[in-house]
PDB file of C-alpha atoms in Angstrom:
ATOM      1  CA  MET A   1      81.292 114.023  86.921  1.00  0.00           C
ATOM      2  CA  GLU A   2      84.277 112.287  88.363  1.00  0.00           C
ATOM      3  CA  LYS A   3      83.757 111.529  92.412  1.00  0.00           C
ATOM      4  CA  ILE A   4      85.060 109.738  95.378  1.00  0.00           C
ATOM      5  CA  THR A   5      82.710 107.665  97.218  1.00  0.00           C
ATOM      6  CA  MET A   6      84.061 107.010 100.183  1.00  0.00           C
ATOM      7  CA  LEU A   7      82.661 103.165 101.238  1.00  0.00           C
ATOM      8  CA  GLY A   8      84.684 103.524 104.810  1.00  0.00           C
ATOM      9  CA  THR A   9      86.434 105.735 106.730  1.00  0.00           C
ATOM     10  CA  GLY A  10      87.745 103.613 109.446  1.00  0.00           C
ATOM     11  CA  HIS A  11      91.067 102.305 110.627  1.00  0.00           C
ATOM     12  CA  ALA A  12      91.428  98.669 111.499  1.00  0.00           C
ATOM     13  CA  MET A  13      89.880  98.547 114.990  1.00  0.00           C
ATOM     14  CA  THR A  14      86.786 100.982 114.380  1.00  0.00           C
ATOM     15  CA  LEU A  15      83.261  99.419 115.297  1.00  0.00           C
ATOM     16  CA  ASP A  16      80.693 102.366 113.897  1.00  0.00           C
ATOM     17  CA  CYS A  17      82.558 103.140 110.524  1.00  0.00           C
ATOM     18  CA  TYR A  18      83.613 100.826 108.021  1.00  0.00           C
ATOM     19  CA  ASN A  19      87.464 100.117 107.287  1.00  0.00           C
ATOM     20  CA  THR A  20      88.725 102.766 104.613  1.00  0.00           C
ATOM     21  CA  CYS A  21      88.351 101.831 101.340  1.00  0.00           C
ATOM     22  CA  PHE A  22      86.570 103.930  98.328  1.00  0.00           C
ATOM     23  CA  THR A  23      86.008 104.046  94.660  1.00  0.00           C
ATOM     24  CA  LEU A  24      86.698 106.459  92.166  1.00  0.00           C
ATOM     25  CA  GLN A  25      84.399 107.265  89.381  1.00  0.00           C
ATOM     26  CA  ASN A  26      84.875 108.260  85.865  1.00  0.00           C
ATOM     27  CA  ASN A  27      82.581 110.603  83.816  1.00  0.00           C
ATOM     28  CA  LYS A  28      81.239 107.235  82.146  1.00  0.00           C
ATOM     29  CA  GLY A  29      79.669 106.113  85.424  1.00  0.00           C
ATOM     30  CA  GLU A  30      82.693 103.321  85.996  1.00  0.00           C
ATOM     31  CA  TYR A  31      84.717 102.686  88.988  1.00  0.00           C
ATOM     32  CA  ILE A  32      87.834 101.784  90.374  1.00  0.00           C
ATOM     33  CA  LEU A  33      87.704 100.254  94.041  1.00  0.00           C
ATOM     34  CA  VAL A  34      90.518 101.222  96.345  1.00  0.00           C
ATOM     35  CA  ASP A  35      91.032  98.328  98.932  1.00  0.00           C
ATOM     36  CA  THR A  36      88.274  96.287 100.284  1.00  0.00           C
ATOM     37  CA  GLY A  37      88.199  96.886 103.616  1.00  0.00           C
ATOM     38  CA  GLY A  38      88.171  93.705 106.384  1.00  0.00           C
ATOM     39  CA  GLY A  39      85.010  91.955 105.585  1.00  0.00           C
ATOM     40  CA  LEU A  40      81.401  90.795 104.157  1.00  0.00           C
ATOM     41  CA  GLN A  41      80.450  94.388 104.793  1.00  0.00           C
ATOM     42  CA  ILE A  42      82.227  95.786 101.842  1.00  0.00           C
ATOM     43  CA  ILE A  43      79.284  94.062  99.650  1.00  0.00           C
ATOM     44  CA  LYS A  44      76.740  96.205 101.831  1.00  0.00           C
ATOM     45  CA  GLN A  45      78.653  99.346 101.332  1.00  0.00           C
ATOM     46  CA  LEU A  46      78.483  98.994  97.708  1.00  0.00           C
ATOM     47  CA  ARG A  47      74.721  98.349  98.084  1.00  0.00           C
ATOM     48  CA  ASP A  48      74.215 101.195 100.104  1.00  0.00           C
ATOM     49  CA  ALA A  49      76.105 103.406  97.776  1.00  0.00           C
ATOM     50  CA  ASN A  50      74.352 102.536  94.798  1.00  0.00           C
ATOM     51  CA  ILE A  51      77.124 101.297  93.061  1.00  0.00           C
ATOM     52  CA  ASP A  52      76.400  98.518  90.148  1.00  0.00           C
ATOM     53  CA  PHE A  53      79.067  95.872  91.171  1.00  0.00           C
ATOM     54  CA  ARG A  54      79.207  95.051  87.187  1.00  0.00           C
ATOM     55  CA  LYS A  55      80.475  98.392  86.527  1.00  0.00           C
ATOM     56  CA  ILE A  56      83.347  97.325  88.785  1.00  0.00           C
ATOM     57  CA  HIS A  57      86.226  95.951  86.699  1.00  0.00           C
ATOM     58  CA  ASN A  58      89.262  97.491  88.373  1.00  0.00           C
ATOM     59  CA  ILE A  59      90.974  96.972  91.955  1.00  0.00           C
ATOM     60  CA  ILE A  60      93.681  98.493  93.732  1.00  0.00           C
ATOM     61  CA  LEU A  61      94.779  96.937  97.081  1.00  0.00           C
ATOM     62  CA  SER A  62      97.428  99.033  98.912  1.00  0.00           C
ATOM     63  CA  HIS A  63      98.990  96.547 101.306  1.00  0.00           C
ATOM     64  CA  LYS A  64      98.222  93.084 102.850  1.00  0.00           C
ATOM     65  CA  HIS A  65      96.847  94.455 106.309  1.00  0.00           C
ATOM     66  CA  THR A  66      93.639  92.849 107.105  1.00  0.00           C
ATOM     67  CA  ASP A  67      91.320  95.838 106.982  1.00  0.00           C
ATOM     68  CA  HIS A  68      92.351  96.426 103.651  1.00  0.00           C
ATOM     69  CA  ILE A  69      92.369  93.225 101.956  1.00  0.00           C
ATOM     70  CA  LEU A  70      89.887  90.836 103.480  1.00  0.00           C
ATOM     71  CA  GLY A  71      86.737  92.273 101.839  1.00  0.00           C
ATOM     72  CA  LEU A  72      88.101  91.181  98.519  1.00  0.00           C
ATOM     73  CA  PHE A  73      87.349  87.356  99.412  1.00  0.00           C
ATOM     74  CA  TRP A  74      83.777  88.356  99.720  1.00  0.00           C
ATOM     75  CA  ILE A  75      84.306  90.016  96.531  1.00  0.00           C
ATOM     76  CA  ILE A  76      85.368  87.074  94.983  1.00  0.00           C
ATOM     77  CA  ARG A  77      82.524  84.890  96.402  1.00  0.00           C
ATOM     78  CA  TYR A  78      80.034  87.837  95.450  1.00  0.00           C
ATOM     79  CA  SER A  79      81.130  88.120  91.639  1.00  0.00           C
ATOM     80  CA  ALA A  80      80.898  84.290  91.083  1.00  0.00           C
ATOM     81  CA  ARG A  81      77.124  84.780  90.791  1.00  0.00           C
ATOM     82  CA  PHE A  82      77.657  86.946  87.875  1.00  0.00           C
ATOM     83  CA  PHE A  83      80.154  85.589  86.367  1.00  0.00           C
ATOM     84  CA  ASN A  84      78.321  82.221  86.356  1.00  0.00           C
ATOM     85  CA  SER A  85      74.873  84.088  84.893  1.00  0.00           C
ATOM     86  CA  ASP A  86      77.183  85.494  82.158  1.00  0.00           C
ATOM     87  CA  ASN A  87      75.729  88.834  83.783  1.00  0.00           C
ATOM     88  CA  TYR A  88      78.978  90.397  84.066  1.00  0.00           C
ATOM     89  CA  ASN A  89      81.049  91.958  80.777  1.00  0.00           C
ATOM     90  CA  GLY A  90      84.887  91.549  80.673  1.00  0.00           C
ATOM     91  CA  ASN A  91      87.093  90.316  83.563  1.00  0.00           C
ATOM     92  CA  LEU A  92      88.043  91.524  87.035  1.00  0.00           C
ATOM     93  CA  ASN A  93      91.494  93.187  87.237  1.00  0.00           C
ATOM     94  CA  ILE A  94      93.166  93.539  90.768  1.00  0.00           C
ATOM     95  CA  TYR A  95      96.471  95.685  90.556  1.00  0.00           C
ATOM     96  CA  VAL A  96      98.955  94.773  93.747  1.00  0.00           C
ATOM     97  CA  HIS A  97     102.618  94.906  94.344  1.00  0.00           C
ATOM     98  CA  LYS A  98     104.523  91.425  94.196  1.00  0.00           C
ATOM     99  CA  GLU A  99     104.746  90.393  97.909  1.00  0.00           C
ATOM    100  CA  LEU A 100     100.975  91.130  98.156  1.00  0.00           C
ATOM    101  CA  GLU A 101      99.655  89.171  95.391  1.00  0.00           C
ATOM    102  CA  SER A 102     101.677  86.282  96.500  1.00  0.00           C
ATOM    103  CA  THR A 103      99.882  86.401  99.981  1.00  0.00           C
ATOM    104  CA  LEU A 104      96.425  86.564  98.189  1.00  0.00           C
ATOM    105  CA  ARG A 105      96.932  83.715  96.119  1.00  0.00           C
ATOM    106  CA  LYS A 106      98.025  81.558  99.133  1.00  0.00           C
ATOM    107  CA  ILE A 107      94.682  82.865 101.249  1.00  0.00           C
ATOM    108  CA  ILE A 108      92.636  82.241  98.527  1.00  0.00           C
ATOM    109  CA  PHE A 109      93.769  78.825  97.252  1.00  0.00           C
ATOM    110  CA  GLU A 110      93.766  77.663 101.067  1.00  0.00           C
ATOM    111  CA  LEU A 111      90.257  79.206 102.228  1.00  0.00           C
ATOM    112  CA  LEU A 112      87.871  79.167  98.916  1.00  0.00           C
ATOM    113  CA  SER A 113      86.303  76.223  97.046  1.00  0.00           C
ATOM    114  CA  LYS A 114      87.591  75.380  93.813  1.00  0.00           C
ATOM    115  CA  LYS A 115      84.244  77.284  92.260  1.00  0.00           C
ATOM    116  CA  TYR A 116      85.699  80.378  93.196  1.00  0.00           C
ATOM    117  CA  THR A 117      89.681  79.501  92.481  1.00  0.00           C
ATOM    118  CA  ASN A 118      88.708  78.430  89.284  1.00  0.00           C
ATOM    119  CA  LEU A 119      88.035  82.176  88.610  1.00  0.00           C
ATOM    120  CA  ILE A 120      91.419  82.968  89.386  1.00  0.00           C
ATOM    121  CA  ASP A 121      93.319  83.976  86.057  1.00  0.00           C
ATOM    122  CA  ASN A 122      90.421  83.005  84.042  1.00  0.00           C
ATOM    123  CA  ARG A 123      87.939  85.711  85.117  1.00  0.00           C
ATOM    124  CA  ILE A 124      89.703  87.356  88.026  1.00  0.00           C
ATOM    125  CA  ILE A 125      93.220  88.385  86.565  1.00  0.00           C
ATOM    126  CA  PHE A 126      96.065  89.978  89.139  1.00  0.00           C
ATOM    127  CA  HIS A 127      98.280  92.337  87.831  1.00  0.00           C
ATOM    128  CA  ILE A 128     101.624  93.043  89.548  1.00  0.00           C
ATOM    129  CA  VAL A 129     102.976  96.720  89.520  1.00  0.00           C
ATOM    130  CA  GLU A 130     106.010  98.161  90.109  1.00  0.00           C
ATOM    131  CA  ASP A 131     106.926 101.531  91.873  1.00  0.00           C
ATOM    132  CA  LYS A 132     106.603 104.343  89.621  1.00  0.00           C
ATOM    133  CA  GLU A 133     105.113 102.029  86.689  1.00  0.00           C
ATOM    134  CA  GLU A 134     102.013 103.554  84.990  1.00  0.00           C
ATOM    135  CA  LYS A 135      98.995 101.377  83.973  1.00  0.00           C
ATOM    136  CA  ARG A 136      96.185 102.479  81.770  1.00  0.00           C
ATOM    137  CA  ILE A 137      92.876 101.947  83.915  1.00  0.00           C
ATOM    138  CA  LEU A 138      89.527 103.217  82.666  1.00  0.00           C
ATOM    139  CA  ASP A 139      90.645 106.276  81.669  1.00  0.00           C
ATOM    140  CA  TYR A 140      93.051 107.057  83.895  1.00  0.00           C
ATOM    141  CA  ASN A 141      97.438 106.722  83.780  1.00  0.00           C
ATOM    142  CA  ILE A 142      97.639 105.292  87.180  1.00  0.00           C
ATOM    143  CA  LYS A 143     101.519 105.885  88.376  1.00  0.00           C
ATOM    144  CA  PHE A 144     101.871 103.618  91.342  1.00  0.00           C
ATOM    145  CA  LEU A 145     103.833 104.604  94.139  1.00  0.00           C
ATOM    146  CA  ASP A 146     105.700 102.747  96.682  1.00  0.00           C
ATOM    147  CA  VAL A 147     105.085 104.888  99.708  1.00  0.00           C
ATOM    148  CA  HIS A 148     107.959 103.727 101.719  1.00  0.00           C
ATOM    149  CA  ALA A 149     105.811 102.184 104.647  1.00  0.00           C
ATOM    150  CA  LYS A 150     107.345 101.332 107.943  1.00  0.00           C
ATOM    151  CA  LYS A 151     105.418  98.278 108.654  1.00  0.00           C
ATOM    152  CA  GLU A 152     104.782  96.324 105.372  1.00  0.00           C
ATOM    153  CA  LYS A 153     105.304  97.127 101.955  1.00  0.00           C
ATOM    154  CA  GLN A 154     102.321  99.419 100.655  1.00  0.00           C
ATOM    155  CA  PHE A 155     101.746 101.214  97.252  1.00  0.00           C
ATOM    156  CA  GLY A 156      99.578 104.271  96.546  1.00  0.00           C
ATOM    157  CA  PHE A 157      99.072 106.136  93.506  1.00  0.00           C
ATOM    158  CA  ARG A 158      98.907 109.349  91.483  1.00  0.00           C
ATOM    159  CA  THR A 159      96.961 110.034  88.637  1.00  0.00           C
ATOM    160  CA  THR A 160      95.277 113.076  86.352  1.00  0.00           C
ATOM    161  CA  LEU A 161      91.507 113.135  86.293  1.00  0.00           C
ATOM    162  CA  GLU A 162      89.696 113.727  82.883  1.00  0.00           C
ATOM    163  CA  ASN A 163      88.849 117.489  84.401  1.00  0.00           C
ATOM    164  CA  GLY A 164      92.580 117.835  84.431  1.00  0.00           C
ATOM    165  CA  LYS A 165      93.336 118.085  88.116  1.00  0.00           C
ATOM    166  CA  THR A 166      95.874 115.817  90.103  1.00  0.00           C
ATOM    167  CA  ILE A 167      95.070 113.372  92.575  1.00  0.00           C
ATOM    168  CA  VAL A 168      97.419 111.183  94.861  1.00  0.00           C
ATOM    169  CA  PHE A 169      96.263 108.697  97.383  1.00  0.00           C
ATOM    170  CA  LEU A 170      98.987 107.701 100.060  1.00  0.00           C
ATOM    171  CA  GLY A 171      97.717 104.563 101.829  1.00  0.00           C
ATOM    172  CA  ASP A 172      97.351 104.676 105.468  1.00  0.00           C
ATOM    173  CA  GLU A 173     100.850 105.785 106.638  1.00  0.00           C
ATOM    174  CA  THR A 174     101.942 109.297 106.717  1.00  0.00           C
ATOM    175  CA  PHE A 175     103.663 111.171 103.945  1.00  0.00           C
ATOM    176  CA  ASP A 176     107.336 110.390 103.459  1.00  0.00           C
ATOM    177  CA  GLU A 177     109.888 113.098 102.230  1.00  0.00           C
ATOM    178  CA  LYS A 178     110.850 110.506  99.461  1.00  0.00           C
ATOM    179  CA  LEU A 179     107.501 111.266  97.810  1.00  0.00           C
ATOM    180  CA  ARG A 180     107.565 115.009  97.755  1.00  0.00           C
ATOM    181  CA  GLU A 181     108.292 115.427  94.250  1.00  0.00           C
ATOM    182  CA  GLU A 182     105.260 113.356  93.197  1.00  0.00           C
ATOM    183  CA  VAL A 183     102.999 115.010  95.726  1.00  0.00           C
ATOM    184  CA  LYS A 184     103.759 118.827  95.813  1.00  0.00           C
ATOM    185  CA  ASP A 185     101.128 121.184  93.958  1.00  0.00           C
ATOM    186  CA  VAL A 186      98.367 118.074  93.610  1.00  0.00           C
ATOM    187  CA  ASP A 187      94.940 119.122  93.479  1.00  0.00           C
ATOM    188  CA  TRP A 188      93.840 116.529  95.473  1.00  0.00           C
ATOM    189  CA  LEU A 189      95.828 114.566  98.534  1.00  0.00           C
ATOM    190  CA  LEU A 190      94.051 111.360 100.404  1.00  0.00           C
ATOM    191  CA  HIS A 191      95.871 111.288 103.821  1.00  0.00           C
ATOM    192  CA  GLU A 192      95.360 109.156 106.825  1.00  0.00           C
ATOM    193  CA  ALA A 193      94.507 111.087 110.118  1.00  0.00           C
ATOM    194  CA  MET A 194      93.802 108.556 113.104  1.00  0.00           C
ATOM    195  CA  CYS A 195      92.826 111.172 115.457  1.00  0.00           C
ATOM    196  CA  MET A 196      93.129 114.639 116.620  1.00  0.00           C
ATOM    197  CA  ASP A 197      96.603 116.106 118.191  1.00  0.00           C
ATOM    198  CA  SER A 198      94.956 116.300 121.491  1.00  0.00           C
ATOM    199  CA  GLU A 199      94.264 112.919 121.566  1.00  0.00           C
ATOM    200  CA  ALA A 200      97.823 111.514 120.529  1.00  0.00           C
ATOM    201  CA  GLU A 201      98.930 110.629 124.364  1.00  0.00           C
ATOM    202  CA  LYS A 202      95.636 108.205 124.428  1.00  0.00           C
ATOM    203  CA  TYR A 203      95.938 106.802 120.621  1.00  0.00           C
ATOM    204  CA  LYS A 204      99.579 106.767 120.095  1.00  0.00           C
ATOM    205  CA  PRO A 205      99.374 107.179 116.459  1.00  0.00           C
ATOM    206  CA  TYR A 206     103.209 107.534 115.749  1.00  0.00           C
ATOM    207  CA  GLU A 207     103.497 104.474 117.281  1.00  0.00           C
ATOM    208  CA  LYS A 208     101.532 102.985 114.775  1.00  0.00           C
ATOM    209  CA  MET A 209     103.074 105.246 111.615  1.00  0.00           C
ATOM    210  CA  HIS A 210      99.973 107.153 111.557  1.00  0.00           C
ATOM    211  CA  SER A 211      99.064 110.733 111.794  1.00  0.00           C
ATOM    212  CA  THR A 212      97.261 113.258 114.021  1.00  0.00           C
ATOM    213  CA  VAL A 213      94.996 115.741 111.858  1.00  0.00           C
ATOM    214  CA  LYS A 214      97.684 118.298 113.040  1.00  0.00           C
ATOM    215  CA  THR A 215     100.276 116.590 111.274  1.00  0.00           C
ATOM    216  CA  ALA A 216      98.223 115.372 108.434  1.00  0.00           C
ATOM    217  CA  SER A 217      97.258 118.816 107.831  1.00  0.00           C
ATOM    218  CA  LYS A 218     100.995 120.556 108.117  1.00  0.00           C
ATOM    219  CA  ILE A 219     102.343 118.427 105.774  1.00  0.00           C
ATOM    220  CA  ALA A 220      99.697 118.756 103.194  1.00  0.00           C
ATOM    221  CA  ASN A 221     100.146 122.710 103.460  1.00  0.00           C
ATOM    222  CA  SER A 222     103.744 122.229 102.975  1.00  0.00           C
ATOM    223  CA  LEU A 223     103.301 120.020  99.913  1.00  0.00           C
ATOM    224  CA  ASN A 224     101.065 123.166  98.499  1.00  0.00           C
ATOM    225  CA  VAL A 225      98.028 120.917  97.931  1.00  0.00           C
ATOM    226  CA  LYS A 226      94.833 122.483  97.036  1.00  0.00           C
ATOM    227  CA  ASN A 227      92.208 119.623  98.564  1.00  0.00           C
ATOM    228  CA  LEU A 228      92.981 117.752 101.455  1.00  0.00           C
ATOM    229  CA  ILE A 229      90.750 114.433 102.392  1.00  0.00           C
ATOM    230  CA  LEU A 230      91.253 113.137 106.005  1.00  0.00           C
ATOM    231  CA  TYR A 231      90.461 109.471 106.449  1.00  0.00           C
ATOM    232  CA  HIS A 232      91.487 106.292 108.559  1.00  0.00           C
ATOM    233  CA  SER A 233      90.174 107.963 111.620  1.00  0.00           C
ATOM    234  CA  ASN A 234      88.884 107.200 115.062  1.00  0.00           C
ATOM    235  CA  ASP A 235      84.983 106.330 115.549  1.00  0.00           C
ATOM    236  CA  ASN A 236      85.043 107.785 119.131  1.00  0.00           C
ATOM    237  CA  ASP A 237      83.044 110.459 118.273  1.00  0.00           C
ATOM    238  CA  LEU A 238      81.356 110.231 114.911  1.00  0.00           C
ATOM    239  CA  LYS A 239      78.706 112.397 115.491  1.00  0.00           C
ATOM    240  CA  ASN A 240      81.276 115.681 115.924  1.00  0.00           C
ATOM    241  CA  ARG A 241      84.407 113.858 114.199  1.00  0.00           C
ATOM    242  CA  LYS A 242      83.538 116.101 110.957  1.00  0.00           C
ATOM    243  CA  ARG A 243      83.668 119.629 112.679  1.00  0.00           C
ATOM    244  CA  LEU A 244      86.028 118.791 114.956  1.00  0.00           C
ATOM    245  CA  TYR A 245      88.793 117.290 112.490  1.00  0.00           C
ATOM    246  CA  SER A 246      87.851 120.116 110.457  1.00  0.00           C
ATOM    247  CA  GLU A 247      88.617 123.004 112.724  1.00  0.00           C
ATOM    248  CA  GLU A 248      91.885 121.541 113.906  1.00  0.00           C
ATOM    249  CA  ALA A 249      92.868 121.112 109.858  1.00  0.00           C
ATOM    250  CA  ARG A 250      92.014 124.538 109.594  1.00  0.00           C
ATOM    251  CA  GLU A 251      94.288 125.639 111.769  1.00  0.00           C
ATOM    252  CA  TYR A 252      97.514 124.171 109.544  1.00  0.00           C
ATOM    253  CA  PHE A 253      96.187 124.054 106.198  1.00  0.00           C
ATOM    254  CA  ASN A 254      95.065 126.545 103.861  1.00  0.00           C
ATOM    255  CA  GLY A 255      93.335 124.744 101.209  1.00  0.00           C
ATOM    256  CA  ASN A 256      89.791 122.675 101.344  1.00  0.00           C
ATOM    257  CA  ILE A 257      89.546 120.172 103.986  1.00  0.00           C
ATOM    258  CA  TYR A 258      87.228 116.851 103.722  1.00  0.00           C
ATOM    259  CA  VAL A 259      86.599 115.044 106.555  1.00  0.00           C
ATOM    260  CA  PRO A 260      84.295 112.263 104.921  1.00  0.00           C
ATOM    261  CA  ASP A 261      81.614 110.003 106.733  1.00  0.00           C
ATOM    262  CA  ASP A 262      81.268 106.242 105.577  1.00  0.00           C
ATOM    263  CA  LEU A 263      79.318 106.749 101.984  1.00  0.00           C
ATOM    264  CA  GLU A 264      79.968 110.130 101.758  1.00  0.00           C
ATOM    265  CA  ILE A 265      80.601 111.525  97.768  1.00  0.00           C
ATOM    266  CA  ILE A 266      83.111 113.873  96.557  1.00  0.00           C
ATOM    267  CA  ASP A 267      82.814 115.758  93.569  1.00  0.00           C
ATOM    268  CA  LEU A 268      86.495 115.835  92.287  1.00  0.00           C
TER     269      LEU A 268
END
């Protein structure tokens, strides 16, 4: 069964949950990793999710903020042990827009030793993608989408699952109307929601180009989305986050609502 495993659900400054990243699993048990979070914990999250790293051959990175890309450097270091022991079939493919690829190369060759940088363009391959370009990744035609982010250039994607349902990932900024035709009527929408509407004055999500639960839910409802996954959220009340966010979302969204915790699995 196709599924999403939310490896992390928090924004850049959360301490009690990992930064937002997830895997998309196909019917063959293979994975696409979407973003990598901000550090070494990405390896622990994969371990705790019982995800075999040898079944990850494709990574999509949305933008260059630290809470989305720094985990990649630990993945590069971790992957070397598999490459060196001939315990990993094929290459590790990383899909990024051009500006992000340039940034990653600079950091990789500045910080990592030669035994790791030698993997770049050899076993670890960067693929530069353009807006609305489609790439065949696993069993999916992934259509990359410039989400028109206000801070850093950022790409999300749209694809059709093997079961025929559509899914859109919009990165970590609020939906932009320029994407309406790509997003309307989709079965699954992944949309950030930094905090509840009642917390907006305290956390100021709009100044950071983020949404409240209310805003994200109203957007999804206007797009006739069937299932809404809310992520990139605060960790100030993790014990009650799922309940509180779900209650607020139900006031404005008519479909199914998912407010996952770290390591939670969502069947698609």
